[in-house]
mmCIF file of C-alpha atoms in Angstrom:
data_model
loop_
_atom_site.group_PDB
_atom_site.id
_atom_site.type_symbol
_atom_site.label_atom_id
_atom_site.label_comp_id
_atom_site.label_asym_id
_atom_site.label_seq_id
_atom_site.Cartn_x
_atom_site.Cartn_y
_atom_site.Cartn_z
ATOM 1 C CA MET A 21 83.041 99.388 105.271
ATOM 2 C CA ARG A 22 85.430 102.275 104.469
ATOM 3 C CA THR A 23 89.073 101.916 105.392
ATOM 4 C CA LEU A 24 91.590 104.752 105.686
ATOM 5 C CA VAL A 25 95.161 103.630 105.429
ATOM 6 C CA ILE A 26 98.057 105.782 106.671
ATOM 7 C CA ASP A 27 101.690 105.156 105.840
ATOM 8 C CA THR A 28 104.448 107.395 107.178
ATOM 9 C CA ALA A 29 107.099 104.691 108.242
ATOM 10 C CA THR A 30 109.808 105.506 105.486
ATOM 11 C CA ARG A 31 110.787 108.618 103.394
ATOM 12 C CA ALA A 32 107.509 108.003 101.539
ATOM 13 C CA CYS A 33 104.269 109.467 102.839
ATOM 14 C CA SER A 34 100.970 107.946 101.594
ATOM 15 C CA VAL A 35 97.302 107.709 102.405
ATOM 16 C CA ALA A 36 94.515 105.738 100.770
ATOM 17 C CA LEU A 37 90.740 105.337 101.113
ATOM 18 C CA PHE A 38 89.005 101.996 100.385
ATOM 19 C CA ASP A 39 85.521 101.071 100.164
ATOM 20 C CA GLY A 40 85.663 97.488 101.006
ATOM 21 C CA ASN A 41 88.654 96.089 98.851
ATOM 22 C CA ASP A 42 87.979 98.821 96.268
ATOM 23 C CA LEU A 43 90.373 101.829 96.181
ATOM 24 C CA VAL A 44 88.570 105.104 96.137
ATOM 25 C CA SER A 45 91.408 107.437 96.314
ATOM 26 C CA ALA A 46 95.066 107.727 97.243
ATOM 27 C CA GLN A 47 98.135 110.125 97.602
ATOM 28 C CA HIS A 48 101.615 109.230 97.575
ATOM 29 C CA GLU A 49 104.703 111.476 97.958
ATOM 30 C CA VAL A 50 108.389 110.733 98.469
ATOM 31 C CA ILE A 51 109.219 113.550 100.958
ATOM 32 C CA GLY A 52 112.276 112.267 102.957
ATOM 33 C CA ARG A 53 111.333 114.313 106.071
ATOM 34 C CA GLY A 54 108.396 116.488 107.051
ATOM 35 C CA HIS A 55 105.677 113.778 107.479
ATOM 36 C CA ALA A 56 103.967 115.659 110.297
ATOM 37 C CA GLU A 57 103.395 118.659 107.904
ATOM 38 C CA ARG A 58 102.329 116.590 104.992
ATOM 39 C CA LEU A 59 100.166 113.933 106.393
ATOM 40 C CA LEU A 60 97.079 115.913 107.221
ATOM 41 C CA PRO A 61 96.866 117.686 104.103
ATOM 42 C CA LEU A 62 97.043 114.414 102.143
ATOM 43 C CA ILE A 63 94.262 113.009 104.247
ATOM 44 C CA ALA A 64 92.197 116.092 103.727
ATOM 45 C CA ALA A 65 92.474 115.817 99.912
ATOM 46 C CA LEU A 66 90.824 112.480 100.131
ATOM 47 C CA PRO A 67 86.959 112.222 99.558
ATOM 48 C CA ASP A 68 85.101 113.166 102.733
ATOM 49 C CA SER A 69 88.486 114.145 104.167
ATOM 50 C CA GLY A 70 89.297 110.606 104.470
ATOM 51 C CA LYS A 71 86.319 109.803 106.703
ATOM 52 C CA ALA A 72 86.184 106.046 107.340
ATOM 53 C CA ASP A 73 84.793 103.142 109.458
ATOM 54 C CA GLN A 74 88.270 101.910 110.418
ATOM 55 C CA ILE A 75 91.840 102.887 110.126
ATOM 56 C CA PHE A 76 95.060 100.942 109.244
ATOM 57 C CA VAL A 77 98.586 102.614 109.940
ATOM 58 C CA ASN A 78 101.967 101.193 109.127
ATOM 59 C CA VAL A 79 103.541 100.563 112.471
ATOM 60 C CA GLY A 80 107.127 99.903 111.192
ATOM 61 C CA PRO A 81 109.832 99.142 111.510
ATOM 62 C CA GLY A 82 111.209 102.324 109.689
ATOM 63 C CA SER A 83 111.770 105.914 110.756
ATOM 64 C CA PHE A 84 111.386 106.540 114.328
ATOM 65 C CA THR A 85 109.752 109.928 113.627
ATOM 66 C CA GLY A 86 107.718 108.904 110.815
ATOM 67 C CA ILE A 87 106.215 105.961 112.592
ATOM 68 C CA ARG A 88 105.352 108.036 115.554
ATOM 69 C CA VAL A 89 103.598 110.596 113.317
ATOM 70 C CA GLY A 90 101.441 107.983 111.555
ATOM 71 C CA VAL A 91 100.442 106.160 114.631
ATOM 72 C CA ALA A 92 99.686 109.383 116.565
ATOM 73 C CA ALA A 93 97.575 110.734 113.594
ATOM 74 C CA ALA A 94 95.640 107.434 113.249
ATOM 75 C CA LYS A 95 94.841 107.328 117.010
ATOM 76 C CA ALA A 96 93.737 110.842 117.097
ATOM 77 C CA LEU A 97 91.345 110.326 114.125
ATOM 78 C CA GLY A 98 90.125 106.992 115.502
ATOM 79 C CA LEU A 99 89.426 108.650 118.768
ATOM 80 C CA ALA A 100 87.512 111.509 116.983
ATOM 81 C CA TRP A 101 85.607 109.302 114.748
ATOM 82 C CA HIS A 102 84.962 106.707 117.333
ATOM 83 C CA ILE A 103 86.352 104.015 115.111
ATOM 84 C CA ASP A 104 88.810 101.059 115.364
ATOM 85 C CA VAL A 105 92.533 101.590 114.633
ATOM 86 C CA GLN A 106 94.827 98.737 113.587
ATOM 87 C CA GLY A 107 98.402 98.511 112.533
ATOM 88 C CA TYR A 108 100.361 96.721 109.638
ATOM 89 C CA GLY A 109 103.986 95.831 109.216
ATOM 90 C CA CYS A 110 106.069 97.950 106.901
ATOM 91 C CA LEU A 111 108.153 94.877 105.593
ATOM 92 C CA PRO A 112 105.099 92.706 105.033
ATOM 93 C CA LEU A 113 103.549 95.470 102.835
ATOM 94 C CA ILE A 114 106.683 95.496 100.836
ATOM 95 C CA ALA A 115 106.505 91.770 100.385
ATOM 96 C CA ALA A 116 102.965 91.988 99.460
ATOM 97 C CA MET A 117 103.772 94.660 96.790
ATOM 98 C CA ALA A 118 106.486 92.632 95.293
ATOM 99 C CA ARG A 119 104.241 89.516 95.228
ATOM 100 C CA ALA A 120 101.533 91.586 93.402
ATOM 101 C CA GLN A 121 104.217 92.246 90.598
ATOM 102 C CA MET A 122 105.213 88.575 90.170
ATOM 103 C CA ALA A 123 103.567 86.197 87.606
ATOM 104 C CA GLU A 124 103.083 83.796 90.395
ATOM 105 C CA PRO A 125 103.712 84.258 94.193
ATOM 106 C CA LEU A 126 107.173 83.348 95.127
ATOM 107 C CA ALA A 127 109.277 83.823 98.434
ATOM 108 C CA VAL A 128 110.758 87.211 98.803
ATOM 109 C CA ASP A 129 113.335 88.689 101.215
ATOM 110 C CA VAL A 130 112.602 92.266 102.059
ATOM 111 C CA ILE A 131 115.728 94.502 102.915
ATOM 112 C CA MET A 132 115.019 98.164 103.926
ATOM 113 C CA THR A 133 117.170 100.971 105.139
ATOM 114 C CA GLY A 134 117.403 100.948 108.889
ATOM 115 C CA GLY A 135 119.712 103.218 111.010
ATOM 116 C CA HIS A 136 123.346 103.679 111.757
ATOM 117 C CA GLY A 137 124.061 101.797 108.509
ATOM 118 C CA GLU A 138 122.064 98.860 109.361
ATOM 119 C CA TYR A 139 119.231 97.173 107.363
ATOM 120 C CA PHE A 140 115.897 95.938 108.324
ATOM 121 C CA PHE A 141 115.523 92.364 107.205
ATOM 122 C CA GLU A 142 112.524 89.923 107.061
ATOM 123 C CA ALA A 143 111.993 86.693 104.793
ATOM 124 C CA PHE A 144 108.592 85.994 103.411
ATOM 125 C CA ALA A 145 107.154 82.655 101.922
ATOM 126 C CA ALA A 146 105.307 82.796 98.861
ATOM 127 C CA ASP A 147 101.993 82.865 100.741
ATOM 128 C CA GLY A 148 103.018 86.022 102.558
ATOM 129 C CA GLN A 149 103.901 84.294 105.802
ATOM 130 C CA SER A 150 107.044 85.624 107.549
ATOM 131 C CA MET A 151 109.710 83.022 107.770
ATOM 132 C CA GLU A 152 112.260 84.969 109.841
ATOM 133 C CA PRO A 153 111.574 87.540 112.534
ATOM 134 C CA ILE A 154 112.198 91.161 111.727
ATOM 135 C CA CYS A 155 115.848 92.039 112.451
ATOM 136 C CA SER A 156 118.276 94.984 112.167
ATOM 137 C CA ILE A 157 121.318 93.732 110.700
ATOM 138 C CA LEU A 158 124.688 94.891 109.416
ATOM 139 C CA PRO A 159 125.359 94.920 105.565
ATOM 140 C CA GLU A 160 127.897 92.167 105.715
ATOM 141 C CA ALA A 161 125.316 89.811 107.384
ATOM 142 C CA VAL A 162 122.857 90.155 104.405
ATOM 143 C CA SER A 163 124.360 87.480 102.170
ATOM 144 C CA SER A 164 124.145 84.842 104.847
ATOM 145 C CA LEU A 165 120.409 85.671 105.554
ATOM 146 C CA ALA A 166 118.883 86.778 102.191
ATOM 147 C CA THR A 167 118.765 83.606 100.170
ATOM 148 C CA ALA A 168 115.620 84.131 98.096
ATOM 149 C CA GLN A 169 115.987 85.011 94.370
ATOM 150 C CA ASN A 170 113.349 87.734 94.771
ATOM 151 C CA VAL A 171 114.588 90.799 96.981
ATOM 152 C CA ALA A 172 112.201 93.798 97.688
ATOM 153 C CA GLY A 173 112.765 97.139 99.190
ATOM 154 C CA ASP A 174 115.111 100.009 98.883
ATOM 155 C CA ILE A 175 118.400 97.957 99.031
ATOM 156 C CA ASP A 176 119.777 96.345 95.805
ATOM 157 C CA LEU A 177 121.813 93.368 96.591
ATOM 158 C CA GLN A 178 122.927 93.317 92.728
ATOM 159 C CA ARG A 179 122.613 89.673 92.518
ATOM 160 C CA VAL A 180 123.487 88.343 88.870
ATOM 161 C CA ASN A 181 120.458 85.777 88.924
ATOM 162 C CA GLY A 182 118.162 87.446 91.216
ATOM 163 C CA LYS A 183 115.347 90.028 90.847
ATOM 164 C CA TRP A 184 115.133 93.286 92.732
ATOM 165 C CA PHE A 185 111.751 95.099 93.281
ATOM 166 C CA ASN A 186 112.689 98.668 94.062
ATOM 167 C CA LEU A 187 109.868 99.637 96.442
ATOM 168 C CA LEU A 188 108.911 102.064 99.141
ATOM 169 C CA PRO A 189 105.597 101.469 101.204
ATOM 170 C CA ASP A 190 102.410 102.787 99.388
ATOM 171 C CA ALA A 191 99.062 102.806 101.178
ATOM 172 C CA ARG A 192 97.232 101.870 98.141
ATOM 173 C CA HIS A 193 98.695 98.420 98.253
ATOM 174 C CA TRP A 194 97.404 97.714 101.694
ATOM 175 C CA VAL A 195 94.685 95.502 100.109
ATOM 176 C CA HIS A 196 97.419 93.095 98.881
ATOM 177 C CA LEU A 197 98.321 92.188 102.595
ATOM 178 C CA PRO A 198 97.226 88.723 103.723
ATOM 179 C CA MET A 199 94.019 88.333 105.583
ATOM 180 C CA GLY A 200 94.318 88.510 109.423
ATOM 181 C CA SER A 201 97.438 90.651 109.302
ATOM 182 C CA GLY A 202 96.311 93.349 111.605
ATOM 183 C CA LEU A 203 98.611 94.374 114.490
ATOM 184 C CA PRO A 204 97.969 96.593 117.410
ATOM 185 C CA PRO A 205 98.589 100.366 116.682
ATOM 186 C CA VAL A 206 101.795 100.235 118.432
ATOM 187 C CA PRO A 207 105.216 101.261 116.874
ATOM 188 C CA ILE A 208 107.706 98.510 116.007
ATOM 189 C CA TYR A 209 111.043 100.131 115.720
ATOM 190 C CA GLY A 210 113.079 96.951 114.977
ATOM 191 C CA ARG A 211 116.061 98.194 116.928
ATOM 192 C CA ALA A 212 117.010 100.066 120.146
ATOM 193 C CA PRO A 213 116.146 103.943 119.952
ATOM 194 C CA ASP A 214 119.065 106.341 118.981
ATOM 195 C CA ALA A 215 118.668 108.581 122.049
ATOM 196 C CA LYS A 216 120.226 107.235 125.187
ATOM 197 C CA PRO A 217 119.212 108.292 128.794
ATOM 198 C CA LEU A 218 121.626 110.739 130.313
ATOM 199 C CA ALA A 219 123.812 109.637 133.267
ATOM 200 C CA ILE A 220 123.045 111.742 136.345
ATOM 201 C CA SER A 221 125.802 112.180 138.812
ATOM 202 C CA ILE A 222 124.814 112.195 142.430
#
C-alpha cells in the first residue's frame, strides 16, 4: 500500500511517498507563499510522480489558501487515480513530530501562527489524543491555556523551565500520527474567513 502525503497548510510545502510505513521519498520547502506553483513539481519529483494507492492531505487549520491548494490537489489526484483521499490535522501532526523527538512521550501544547494576530492552539496528551478542541486565541490568552511543559509549533513562549520544539509541518512525519487519525478531506480553517460578504443596498 503506497501513500502520498500532501502538506501545504502553513508556509512550509511538503510531500512524501510511503510504502506501508516506510518512507520512499520526500520533498520539503519553506516557501511562505506560492504553494499552487510549487506543489505539483514537488509531487512530480517523487518516484513514479507520486503515484500511490491512497492520499492523505493536511486539512488545517493554517493558511486559508494553502489548505485549499492542498485539498484541491489531493482530490484531483484521487479522482484521476481512482483512489481514496483522507485528511489529517495540522496541529496533531506538529504534536506527533514533537513526541518523536522526546525521550519518552509527554503531553504537549501546540501553538501555531493564525491570522489577524491570533494563534491556533490545541493541547495533546502523551498518547497523542487531543485534550482541548482547536481554537483561535489572542496572545494574551495563551498563558491560561498552555500549561504543558512542552510546547511545539512556530510560537516560542520563552518559558524558563519549558521546552519549545520549533516545528512546521513536514509530510515525511505523517507516519507518527496516531492510528485512526484520518479525517474527511475537508478544510478546517479554525476561525472565520477574512473575507466578508458585501452588503447590498436595495
